[in-house]
Structure formats: C-alpha cells, structure tokens
Short mmCIF file of C-alpha atoms in Angstrom, two decimals:
data_model
loop_
_atom_site.label_atom_id
_atom_site.label_comp_id
_atom_site.label_asym_id
_atom_site.label_seq_id
_atom_site.Cartn_x
_atom_site.Cartn_y
_atom_site.Cartn_z
CA MET A 887 17.09 -8.13 -10.29
CA SER A 888 18.60 -9.38 -6.57
CA LYS A 889 21.80 -9.76 -6.07
CA ALA A 890 21.19 -13.27 -4.98
CA SER A 891 19.89 -13.52 -8.50
CA ALA A 892 23.38 -12.28 -10.43
CA GLY A 893 24.38 -14.22 -12.95
CA LEU A 894 21.77 -17.13 -12.92
CA ASP A 895 18.72 -16.89 -16.22
CA TRP A 896 16.60 -17.39 -13.93
CA ALA A 897 13.54 -16.88 -16.60
CA GLY A 898 15.21 -20.01 -18.90
CA ALA A 899 13.96 -20.55 -22.46
CA LEU A 900 11.60 -21.99 -24.51
CA SER A 901 12.95 -23.72 -28.34
CA VAL A 902 10.80 -24.17 -31.12
CA ARG A 903 12.28 -26.85 -33.41
CA LEU A 904 9.66 -26.63 -36.45
CA GLY A 905 8.93 -30.47 -38.02
CA ALA A 906 10.27 -32.53 -35.36
CA PRO A 907 7.88 -34.98 -34.36
CA PRO A 908 4.75 -34.37 -32.08
CA GLY A 909 5.75 -33.45 -29.11
CA GLN A 910 8.81 -32.27 -29.74
CA VAL A 911 7.85 -29.12 -31.36
CA LEU A 912 8.54 -26.62 -28.44
CA ARG A 913 10.72 -27.56 -25.62
CA SER A 914 11.20 -25.82 -22.01
CA ASN A 915 13.83 -25.05 -20.37
CA ARG A 916 12.77 -23.26 -16.62
CA PRO A 917 15.88 -24.03 -13.99
CA MET A 918 14.00 -21.25 -11.68
CA LEU A 919 11.16 -24.41 -10.97
CA LEU A 920 13.43 -27.00 -12.04
CA GLN A 921 14.20 -30.32 -9.58
CA ASN A 922 17.16 -31.23 -8.02
CA GLY A 923 17.17 -35.06 -6.81
CA ASN A 924 15.66 -33.99 -3.70
CA GLY A 925 12.49 -33.09 -5.47
CA ALA A 926 13.40 -29.10 -4.28
CA GLY A 927 13.40 -26.89 -7.29
CA LEU A 928 15.12 -23.81 -7.16
CA LEU A 929 12.93 -21.15 -6.83
CA GLN A 930 11.42 -23.33 -3.40
CA ARG A 931 15.47 -23.20 -2.42
CA LEU A 932 15.40 -19.43 -2.89
CA VAL A 933 12.31 -19.09 -0.26
CA HIS A 934 12.38 -22.22 2.18
CA GLY A 935 12.72 -20.89 5.48
CA LEU A 936 12.14 -17.37 4.27
CA PRO A 937 10.63 -15.39 7.05
CA ALA A 938 6.86 -15.34 5.56
CA GLN A 939 6.31 -11.78 5.60
CA ARG A 940 8.91 -11.46 3.39
CA LEU A 941 7.62 -13.06 0.66
CA PRO A 942 5.99 -11.08 -1.49
CA ASP A 943 8.85 -8.34 -2.08
CA ARG A 944 10.68 -11.37 -2.46
CA LEU A 945 8.60 -12.90 -5.13
CA ALA A 946 8.82 -9.17 -6.88
CA SER A 947 11.78 -9.00 -7.31
CA LEU A 948 12.61 -12.55 -8.80
CA PHE A 949 10.05 -12.28 -11.11
CA GLY A 950 10.46 -8.67 -12.24
CA LEU A 951 8.17 -9.60 -15.29
CA CYS A 952 4.53 -9.18 -13.29
CA ALA A 953 5.93 -8.29 -10.11
CA GLN A 954 2.86 -6.22 -8.33
CA ALA A 955 1.00 -9.34 -9.76
CA HIS A 956 3.15 -12.08 -7.74
CA ARG A 957 3.63 -9.41 -5.22
CA LEU A 958 -0.35 -9.05 -4.46
CA CYS A 959 -0.54 -13.02 -5.55
CA ALA A 960 1.61 -13.74 -2.69
CA ARG A 961 -0.18 -11.33 -0.17
CA LEU A 962 -3.30 -13.14 -0.87
CA ALA A 963 -2.23 -17.15 -0.38
CA LEU A 964 -0.45 -15.92 3.01
CA HIS A 965 -3.56 -13.95 3.85
CA ALA A 966 -5.40 -17.36 2.94
CA ALA A 967 -3.25 -19.06 4.91
CA GLY A 968 -4.40 -17.25 8.02
CA LEU A 969 -1.38 -14.65 7.86
CA GLY A 970 -1.91 -11.38 7.43
CA GLU A 971 -4.91 -9.16 6.07
CA ALA A 972 -5.90 -9.51 2.56
CA PRO A 973 -4.51 -5.97 0.23
CA PRO A 974 -7.97 -3.90 0.06
CA ALA A 975 -9.68 -4.26 -3.01
CA ALA A 976 -9.42 -0.94 -4.50
CA GLU A 977 -6.00 -1.40 -4.46
CA LEU A 978 -5.97 -4.64 -5.75
CA GLU A 979 -7.80 -3.68 -8.89
CA ARG A 980 -5.33 -0.71 -9.48
CA ALA A 981 -2.50 -2.81 -9.64
CA LEU A 982 -3.28 -5.38 -10.88
CA ARG A 983 -5.31 -2.51 -14.32
CA HIS A 984 -1.70 -0.70 -13.98
CA GLU A 985 0.54 -3.43 -13.91
CA CYS A 986 -1.12 -5.01 -16.77
CA ALA A 987 -2.32 -2.03 -19.04
CA ALA A 988 1.86 -1.43 -18.97
CA GLU A 989 3.12 -4.49 -19.75
CA HIS A 990 0.69 -4.68 -22.87
CA VAL A 991 2.27 -1.35 -23.87
CA ARG A 992 5.59 -2.20 -23.20
CA ARG A 993 5.28 -5.84 -25.26
CA ILE A 994 3.48 -3.85 -27.91
CA ALA A 995 5.32 -0.72 -28.39
CA LEU A 996 9.30 -2.61 -27.63
CA ASP A 997 8.55 -6.47 -28.60
CA TRP A 998 6.62 -6.14 -32.15
CA PRO A 999 8.81 -4.02 -33.95
CA ARG A 1000 11.46 -6.33 -32.66
CA GLN A 1001 9.53 -10.17 -33.57
CA LEU A 1002 7.91 -8.64 -36.88
CA ALA A 1003 10.12 -6.59 -38.04
CA GLY A 1004 12.00 -9.38 -40.06
CA LEU A 1005 8.01 -9.79 -42.53
CA LEU A 1006 8.13 -7.09 -43.30
CA PRO A 1007 9.62 -5.23 -46.55
CA ASP A 1008 13.06 -3.27 -45.27
CA ALA A 1009 12.02 0.15 -45.85
CA ALA A 1010 8.73 -0.78 -43.17
CA ALA A 1011 11.32 -2.93 -40.95
CA ALA A 1012 13.72 -0.45 -40.73
CA ALA A 1013 11.77 2.67 -39.53
CA LEU A 1014 9.24 0.32 -37.17
CA PRO A 1015 11.37 0.89 -34.11
CA SER A 1016 11.54 4.74 -34.25
CA ALA A 1017 7.41 4.60 -34.81
CA ALA A 1018 7.12 2.54 -32.15
CA SER A 1019 8.92 4.25 -29.30
CA THR A 1020 7.51 7.80 -30.41
CA GLY A 1021 5.03 9.07 -27.67
CA LEU A 1022 6.45 5.89 -25.09
CA ALA A 1023 7.62 8.92 -22.55
CA ASP A 1024 4.33 10.48 -22.48
CA CYS A 1025 2.46 6.98 -22.01
CA PRO A 1026 0.22 7.35 -18.43
CA TRP A 1027 0.47 3.83 -18.32
CA LEU A 1028 4.31 3.43 -18.44
CA ARG A 1029 4.58 5.95 -15.20
CA ALA A 1030 3.78 5.54 -11.35
CA SER A 1031 -0.07 5.11 -10.73
CA THR A 1032 0.29 8.40 -7.79
CA GLY A 1033 -3.02 10.25 -9.23
CA ALA A 1034 -6.44 10.31 -9.31
CA ALA A 1035 -7.67 6.89 -10.53
CA GLY A 1036 -10.22 9.04 -12.83
CA ALA A 1037 -7.69 11.55 -14.18
CA GLU A 1038 -4.69 8.47 -14.85
CA ARG A 1039 -7.39 6.64 -16.83
CA ALA A 1040 -8.90 9.83 -18.70
CA ALA A 1041 -4.84 10.72 -19.69
CA ALA A 1042 -4.84 6.94 -20.88
CA GLN A 1043 -7.54 6.99 -23.07
CA ARG A 1044 -6.43 10.27 -25.04
CA TRP A 1045 -2.45 8.85 -25.48
CA LEU A 1046 -3.91 5.55 -26.53
CA GLU A 1047 -6.57 7.30 -28.88
CA ARG A 1048 -3.94 9.70 -30.35
CA THR A 1049 -0.73 7.47 -30.68
CA TRP A 1050 -2.56 4.15 -31.90
CA LEU A 1051 -5.83 4.32 -32.36
CA GLY A 1052 -6.66 7.03 -34.74
CA LEU A 1053 -10.18 7.45 -33.17
CA SER A 1054 -11.79 7.11 -29.60
CA ALA A 1055 -11.45 4.52 -27.99
CA GLU A 1056 -15.22 3.87 -27.35
CA GLN A 1057 -15.88 3.30 -31.07
CA TRP A 1058 -12.98 1.66 -31.69
CA LEU A 1059 -13.95 -1.17 -28.81
CA LEU A 1060 -17.34 -0.78 -30.03
CA ARG A 1061 -15.98 -2.30 -33.97
CA TRP A 1062 -14.24 -4.79 -31.92
CA ASP A 1063 -16.34 -6.05 -29.91
CA ALA A 1064 -19.10 -6.32 -32.95
CA ASP A 1065 -16.39 -8.14 -35.03
CA ALA A 1066 -13.16 -8.31 -34.09
CA ARG A 1067 -11.92 -10.24 -37.07
CA GLY A 1068 -13.05 -7.69 -39.82
CA TRP A 1069 -12.79 -4.35 -37.63
CA LEU A 1070 -9.09 -5.43 -36.92
CA HIS A 1071 -8.91 -5.70 -41.26
CA GLU A 1072 -10.58 -2.56 -41.81
CA TRP A 1073 -8.74 -0.26 -39.18
CA ALA A 1074 -5.47 -2.04 -40.21
CA ALA A 1075 -6.05 -1.14 -43.94
CA GLN A 1076 -7.83 2.96 -42.85
CA GLN A 1077 -5.39 4.05 -40.39
CA PRO A 1078 -1.65 5.08 -40.79
CA LEU A 1079 -0.61 5.12 -37.49
CA TRP A 1080 2.14 2.75 -37.24
CA PRO A 1081 0.12 -0.29 -34.69
CA SER A 1082 -2.13 -0.61 -37.74
CA GLN A 1083 0.20 -0.59 -40.45
CA LEU A 1084 2.02 -3.41 -38.96
CA LEU A 1085 -1.36 -6.10 -38.57
CA ARG A 1086 -1.51 -5.02 -42.60
CA GLN A 1087 1.37 -6.42 -42.90
CA VAL A 1088 1.06 -9.87 -40.83
CA LEU A 1089 -2.85 -10.71 -41.07
CA PRO A 1090 -2.29 -12.42 -43.80
CA LEU A 1091 0.13 -14.79 -41.88
CA ALA A 1092 -2.43 -15.62 -39.47
CA LEU A 1093 -2.70 -19.21 -38.11
CA GLU A 1094 -5.46 -21.30 -37.14
CA LEU A 1095 -5.46 -22.01 -33.21
CA PRO A 1096 -6.72 -25.71 -31.48
CA ALA A 1097 -9.49 -25.77 -29.46
CA VAL A 1098 -7.85 -26.06 -26.37
CA PRO A 1099 -10.01 -25.78 -23.31
CA HIS A 1100 -9.87 -22.40 -21.42
CA LEU A 1101 -8.57 -23.07 -18.25
CA PRO A 1102 -11.40 -21.23 -15.76
CA LEU A 1103 -10.90 -19.98 -12.20
CA PRO A 1104 -10.40 -22.16 -8.67
CA SER A 1105 -13.29 -19.93 -8.27
CA ALA A 1106 -15.29 -21.04 -10.77
CA ALA A 1107 -18.40 -23.09 -10.37
CA GLY A 1108 -17.48 -27.10 -9.87
CA ALA A 1109 -13.88 -26.08 -10.77
CA TRP A 1110 -12.05 -26.56 -7.53
CA GLU A 1111 -12.15 -30.44 -7.28
CA HIS A 1112 -10.77 -30.02 -10.79
CA TRP A 1113 -7.91 -27.43 -9.29
CA ARG A 1114 -7.28 -29.30 -5.65
CA HIS A 1115 -6.20 -31.88 -8.56
CA THR A 1116 -3.71 -29.96 -10.50
CA LEU A 1117 -2.64 -28.50 -8.04
CA GLU A 1118 -1.44 -32.50 -6.02
CA THR A 1119 -0.20 -33.58 -9.35
CA SER A 1120 1.48 -30.83 -11.29
CA THR A 1121 3.95 -28.54 -9.13
CA ALA A 1122 6.22 -25.92 -10.46
CA ALA A 1123 8.86 -27.86 -10.55
CA THR A 1124 7.96 -30.84 -11.88
CA LEU A 1125 6.08 -28.82 -14.83
CA ALA A 1126 9.37 -26.96 -15.91
CA ALA A 1127 11.08 -30.08 -16.72
CA ALA A 1128 11.96 -30.79 -20.79
CA ALA A 1129 10.60 -33.36 -20.49
CA ALA A 1130 7.13 -32.71 -19.06
CA PRO A 1131 4.07 -32.46 -20.26
CA GLY A 1132 3.43 -29.44 -18.29
CA PRO A 1133 -0.05 -29.04 -16.00
CA ARG A 1134 -2.91 -31.30 -16.65
CA TRP A 1135 -6.26 -30.28 -16.61
CA GLN A 1136 -8.89 -32.76 -16.82
CA ALA A 1137 -5.86 -35.28 -17.49
CA GLY A 1138 -5.13 -32.22 -20.90
CA ALA A 1139 -4.05 -29.46 -22.12
CA ALA A 1140 -5.72 -25.72 -21.25
CA GLN A 1141 -5.05 -22.76 -21.98
CA THR A 1142 -5.24 -18.85 -20.07
CA GLY A 1143 -4.91 -15.49 -21.06
CA LEU A 1144 -6.81 -12.69 -23.23
CA ALA A 1145 -9.47 -15.42 -24.17
CA THR A 1146 -10.27 -16.79 -20.93
CA ARG A 1147 -10.31 -13.87 -18.93
CA ALA A 1148 -13.32 -14.59 -16.25
CA THR A 1149 -15.50 -11.31 -17.44
CA GLY A 1150 -15.47 -12.53 -20.89
CA PHE A 1151 -13.81 -10.33 -22.72
CA GLY A 1152 -12.04 -11.79 -25.21
CA PRO A 1153 -10.44 -11.49 -28.72
CA GLY A 1154 -14.42 -10.66 -30.12
CA CYS A 1155 -14.59 -13.10 -32.09
CA GLN A 1156 -15.85 -16.76 -32.50
CA ALA A 1157 -13.73 -19.75 -32.78
CA PRO A 1158 -11.75 -20.95 -34.34
CA TRP A 1159 -9.04 -17.73 -33.04
CA HIS A 1160 -6.22 -17.14 -35.43
CA SER A 1161 -3.21 -16.10 -33.99
CA ALA A 1162 -3.66 -12.21 -35.09
CA ASP A 1163 -6.58 -11.95 -33.00
CA PHE A 1164 -4.65 -12.09 -29.89
CA LEU A 1165 -2.41 -8.83 -30.95
CA GLY A 1166 -6.08 -7.14 -31.46
CA ALA A 1167 -7.31 -8.48 -28.23
CA ARG A 1168 -4.19 -6.44 -26.92
CA ILE A 1169 -5.15 -3.36 -28.18
CA ALA A 1170 -8.51 -4.12 -27.16
CA GLU A 1171 -8.17 -5.09 -23.45
CA LEU A 1172 -5.68 -1.67 -23.40
CA ALA A 1173 -9.40 0.63 -24.45
CA ARG A 1174 -11.06 -1.34 -22.19
CA LEU A 1175 -8.48 -0.43 -19.26
CA SER A 1176 -8.94 3.68 -20.38
CA LEU A 1177 -12.74 3.85 -20.83
CA LEU A 1178 -13.91 1.33 -17.45
CA PRO A 1179 -13.76 3.21 -14.94
CA LEU A 1180 -12.30 1.75 -11.73
CA GLY A 1181 -14.75 0.30 -8.72
CA SER A 1182 -17.46 -0.59 -11.60
CA GLU A 1183 -16.22 -3.45 -12.31
CA ALA A 1184 -14.37 -3.91 -8.44
CA ALA A 1185 -14.57 -7.22 -6.56
CA GLY A 1186 -15.17 -7.46 -2.94
CA HIS A 1187 -13.38 -10.12 -2.11
CA GLY A 1188 -13.49 -11.17 1.67
CA PRO A 1189 -14.15 -14.32 4.42
CA GLY A 1190 -16.78 -15.69 2.81
CA PRO A 1191 -17.48 -19.16 3.50
CA ALA A 1192 -15.17 -21.11 5.62
CA ASP A 1193 -13.47 -22.63 2.77
CA ALA A 1194 -13.90 -20.31 -0.30
CA GLY A 1195 -12.54 -16.83 0.43
CA GLU A 1196 -14.17 -14.63 -1.58
CA THR A 1197 -18.03 -12.93 -1.28
CA ALA A 1198 -20.10 -11.37 -4.12
CA PRO A 1199 -18.96 -7.82 -5.22
CA GLU A 1200 -20.90 -5.24 -3.50
CA THR A 1201 -21.60 -3.37 -7.12
CA GLY A 1202 -22.51 -6.67 -8.35
CA ALA A 1203 -19.74 -6.84 -11.32
CA ALA A 1204 -16.74 -8.62 -11.80
CA PRO A 1205 -13.55 -7.45 -12.09
CA LEU A 1206 -11.69 -6.89 -15.52
CA LEU A 1207 -9.31 -8.93 -14.12
CA ALA A 1208 -10.12 -11.24 -10.98
CA TRP A 1209 -8.29 -11.86 -8.33
CA GLY A 1210 -9.30 -14.49 -5.31
CA TRP A 1211 -7.96 -16.94 -2.65
CA ARG A 1212 -8.75 -20.24 -0.84
CA SER A 1213 -7.58 -21.52 2.63
CA ASN A 1214 -6.12 -25.24 2.35
CA GLY A 1215 -6.18 -25.76 5.55
CA PRO A 1216 -4.03 -24.16 8.92
CA GLY A 1217 -0.75 -22.44 7.57
CA GLN A 1218 -1.94 -23.39 3.56
CA GLY A 1219 -3.43 -20.80 1.18
CA LEU A 1220 -3.93 -20.56 -2.50
CA ALA A 1221 -4.02 -17.27 -4.61
CA TRP A 1222 -4.86 -16.85 -8.15
CA VAL A 1223 -4.67 -13.12 -9.97
CA GLU A 1224 -5.37 -12.69 -13.50
CA THR A 1225 -2.16 -10.37 -15.22
CA ALA A 1226 -1.46 -9.45 -18.83
CA ARG A 1227 -1.05 -13.12 -19.95
CA GLY A 1228 -3.54 -15.20 -18.06
CA LEU A 1229 -4.34 -16.65 -14.64
CA LEU A 1230 -0.67 -17.03 -12.10
CA LEU A 1231 -0.88 -18.99 -9.43
CA HIS A 1232 0.58 -18.93 -5.53
CA GLN A 1233 0.17 -21.90 -3.59
CA LEU A 1234 1.99 -22.11 -0.24
CA SER A 1235 2.78 -23.50 3.48
CA LEU A 1236 3.62 -22.96 6.34
CA THR A 1237 5.49 -23.23 9.39
CA GLY A 1238 5.56 -21.51 12.96
CA SER A 1239 2.92 -19.70 14.49
CA ALA A 1240 1.76 -16.14 13.12
CA ASN A 1241 4.76 -13.52 14.40
CA THR A 1242 7.42 -16.57 13.55
CA ALA A 1243 6.26 -18.17 10.45
CA GLN A 1244 8.06 -19.25 7.63
CA VAL A 1245 7.61 -20.60 3.98
CA LYS A 1246 7.70 -24.46 4.06
CA ARG A 1247 6.60 -24.61 0.01
CA LEU A 1248 6.09 -22.40 -2.44
CA GLN A 1249 4.24 -24.02 -6.15
CA VAL A 1250 4.08 -21.62 -8.84
CA LEU A 1251 1.68 -21.89 -11.49
CA ALA A 1252 2.01 -19.33 -14.51
CA PRO A 1253 0.72 -19.08 -17.62
CA THR A 1254 3.35 -19.71 -19.77
CA ASP A 1255 3.31 -23.21 -17.88
CA TRP A 1256 0.43 -24.18 -19.77
CA ASN A 1257 0.57 -22.60 -23.26
CA PHE A 1258 3.67 -23.04 -24.18
CA ALA A 1259 3.88 -26.67 -22.45
CA PRO A 1260 5.14 -29.39 -24.72
CA ASP A 1261 1.11 -30.26 -25.62
CA GLY A 1262 0.03 -26.90 -25.16
CA VAL A 1263 -2.19 -24.84 -27.10
CA ALA A 1264 1.44 -22.80 -29.17
CA ALA A 1265 2.78 -26.73 -29.54
CA GLN A 1266 -0.69 -28.25 -31.27
CA ALA A 1267 -0.13 -24.73 -33.10
CA LEU A 1268 3.49 -25.22 -34.72
CA GLU A 1269 3.37 -28.38 -34.82
CA ARG A 1270 0.84 -28.03 -37.95
CA LEU A 1271 3.50 -26.01 -39.44
CA ASN A 1272 5.42 -27.47 -42.59
CA PRO A 1273 8.57 -26.32 -42.71
CA ALA A 1274 9.76 -27.18 -46.26
CA ASP A 1275 7.17 -24.09 -46.87
CA PRO A 1276 8.58 -20.54 -46.96
CA ARG A 1277 5.86 -19.27 -44.99
CA SER A 1278 6.65 -21.40 -41.73
CA ARG A 1279 9.11 -19.00 -39.88
CA ALA A 1280 7.20 -15.80 -39.85
CA GLN A 1281 3.78 -18.22 -38.78
CA ALA A 1282 5.82 -18.93 -36.36
CA GLN A 1283 6.86 -15.92 -35.49
CA LEU A 1284 3.37 -13.95 -35.20
CA LEU A 1285 2.21 -16.77 -32.86
CA LEU A 1286 4.84 -16.77 -30.48
CA ALA A 1287 4.66 -12.96 -30.71
CA ALA A 1288 0.88 -13.22 -30.33
CA LEU A 1289 0.47 -15.66 -27.45
CA ASP A 1290 3.68 -14.47 -25.89
CA PRO A 1291 5.87 -16.45 -23.50
CA CYS A 1292 7.72 -14.54 -20.55
CA VAL A 1293 10.94 -16.10 -21.79
CA PRO A 1294 13.22 -15.90 -24.21
CA TRP A 1295 12.57 -17.85 -26.80
CA GLN A 1296 14.13 -18.95 -30.39
CA ILE A 1297 13.05 -20.80 -33.36
CA GLU A 1298 15.00 -23.56 -35.38
CA THR A 1299 15.34 -25.03 -37.88
CA LYS A 1300 17.81 -27.59 -38.45
CA PRO A 1301 20.23 -27.25 -37.24
CA THR A 1302 20.60 -23.93 -36.52
CA PRO A 1303 18.79 -21.35 -34.85
CA ILE A 1304 17.28 -18.70 -36.45
CA SER A 1305 15.84 -16.33 -34.08
CA LEU A 1306 16.09 -15.31 -30.53
CA GLU A 1307 14.43 -13.13 -28.29
CA HIS A 1308 15.40 -11.32 -25.23
CA CYS A 1309 14.34 -12.32 -21.98
CA HIS A 1310 11.73 -10.30 -20.34
CA ALA A 1311 12.53 -11.31 -16.89
#
C-alpha cells in the first residue's frame, strides 16, 4: 500500500443481510470509487492531473490484488488514447497468466480454509490451515516469473499434480471437461489430499445460481454499442454508491468470471451452475494454465481497424485470458483484460500533448462491480435463502467463497455480524 493510501479503507466492503427485501440483501461500500458532491470519486481525485506515463504504476500500487492486470490494462488504455506502445503480446500473456494462477493459488490455500472451515467438523477444521499451507513455499506460481516459460509451466504442473490433484493435470482436466460436476464429486470422494477432502464436505451445500447473462468482451460481435452505452451511463464512481443498482448490461444485471471466459472454458457443466462448480473451476483453470504452452493461444493485438484496436492472432487461436483496447477518439482510450475474477476495464481521457499528457478522467469497472451488484448474480442467489434455515449461513459462505469478491465481506443476521472477511486489496 502506498503512503498516500495509509489509513484509508481502499477496498470498501460488502454486507450480506439474509432475509432482507429484494435489492437490499447485498450492500456495497467502496469509498475509492464513491462520488463526492462534485461528482469526483476518491480514485478520480488520486489520478486527476497525474502525468499519464505514471498511471500504470499508480494503479498497480493502489490495486494490489491484481496489480499486474491493472498495470497492463492502464498501458493498453494509454496506447488506445495515443500515448505509448502496447505491451508485446508475449509479455501480456505471460504476466496475466502468472498473476491469474498466483491469485487462484492464494485464494484456494489461504481463503478457503478460513472461509469454509466453519462448515467442517471441528477436527477437520483445525487441521485444514496447516494442510493447506503445506507445499506453498515450493509453488512456482507464487514466485516471480523470471525463468524460461516452458520450464516454469512444467514445474507448476508437477507441483499441482503432487500437492493438490493426486493425478495428472491432463487426466484431471479431461474428466472435468467431460462431466465437471460428476467428476468433482468423484474426485472429492476418492482423493485424500486436502482440497478434495474440503470439497467433499461442502458440495452438499452448493446453491443453484440464477440465470444471469454473461458479460461479453467489448470486441465481441455486436457488443460495442451496448458497451458504449454502459460506459456512458454507469461510471465506476456511481456504481459504488450503496443505493446504486450496479452496472447495467442491456438494462439488466450481468456476470463475469470463470463461467464467462472468452475462450469458452467455464465450469464445464450445463447451466444452471451451482456455487461449488466455481470452486472446481478454479482448480480446472490452474490445470489448464499448467498445460497450455505460452504462445499456443497468444493473441496478437495491434492497430487493426481504425476504431477497433485488435487484429486476429497470428496463430489463429484465442488467448486463454483475453485482452484488448479501443480508441474512443483523440486522447481517449478503453482497454480490458481478463483476470482471475473476470473482466477488468479501464476507460480514460487525457489532456495535453504526448510529452506533457495528464490524466483528465479515469473509469474502472472491476468484476466485483458486476457480480456483487445489489441485483447481480450473487444478490439474486442470496435472496433465495431462507434465514430460518440453519443451512443458510453456510450456503451463503460457500457462495461468497465461490464468486470471490475482491473486498472484505460480512454476513449479518439481525442484528449482529457473524462472519468478517479480511480485505484482499
């Protein structure tokens, strides 16, 4: 955290109120993005007038959870606005994949034991943190990416197979892609390693998620005009207000994340998806990241059409994690990258010439803004819970662990909070 941010609650928080009226079950408090009386949120005040070349590092220091994704997204947005070169495709792919994998590992090994231990028998819950931490010091994804990409990927694959899967990543993924939910139950029942043991306990508590439209990339066919309207009417500042309905996609809610990857790799099962499917999808994406070589799915993003900012990849394959940019006019750019939690967007406008350009305005849309909007996929699922049901608290905890907001959260039963998550960012 930077000195400027010391003492401030950057991320805000989510509050779940089981049994509250529709639209009030999930409340958000994200002060970094809140508007003040002049319509300028805290983030806007921190970047307004900043030399444009310093923006990527500034955002990486403010958003520590996905620092590389914010840094790269800002560089792409600056390029789209006419300032600087876009990062090379190989650099983008490697950085996004490494950070995504590291984030999956941290959430599985550090968060799941805390978030889900209360759903286990006492003895199993007490042993879980120690079991989950075993082997983390040797995890290649938690070290800086400096060596040969192929060697790092092979080492990560061996670590994953030995520490968490109990079989080859290729075989695990083949079974997942064929029948995700059936394989998750079979794997949980057979393997003695801690992730499968944990899932064995929580799978019966899985919630069916509502059918919420998937958020497309701005580059998807027919999507741009809808995105233009979304960005014009829903700024990141107004999204964060506790009473705001959240970002809108074609006048409704939308979701982004593991189920909506542009490549089509999702939970591996037919809708309706259950909350536990997304726990399995994290492990599946780690297996995929360990198996797919860099470059086999690398997209080449270049000038393309005058307003598009993309060209087809030279290999003809889509990236495992997508990225892109689009110019909105002189000094204006939009960029997006897929992160562990879903689609991240930056839209900015600049003032001044290339050498003196400064940030005039910045909008940020993060996955949490969509998935945890007051009428988003998480809220709709939580509204279905009956607070009188003794399982409702456990089901809510499982849902939040599965959809994974990037902010601390608490579940309230009237009138006392019962579970408080630590802030990630």
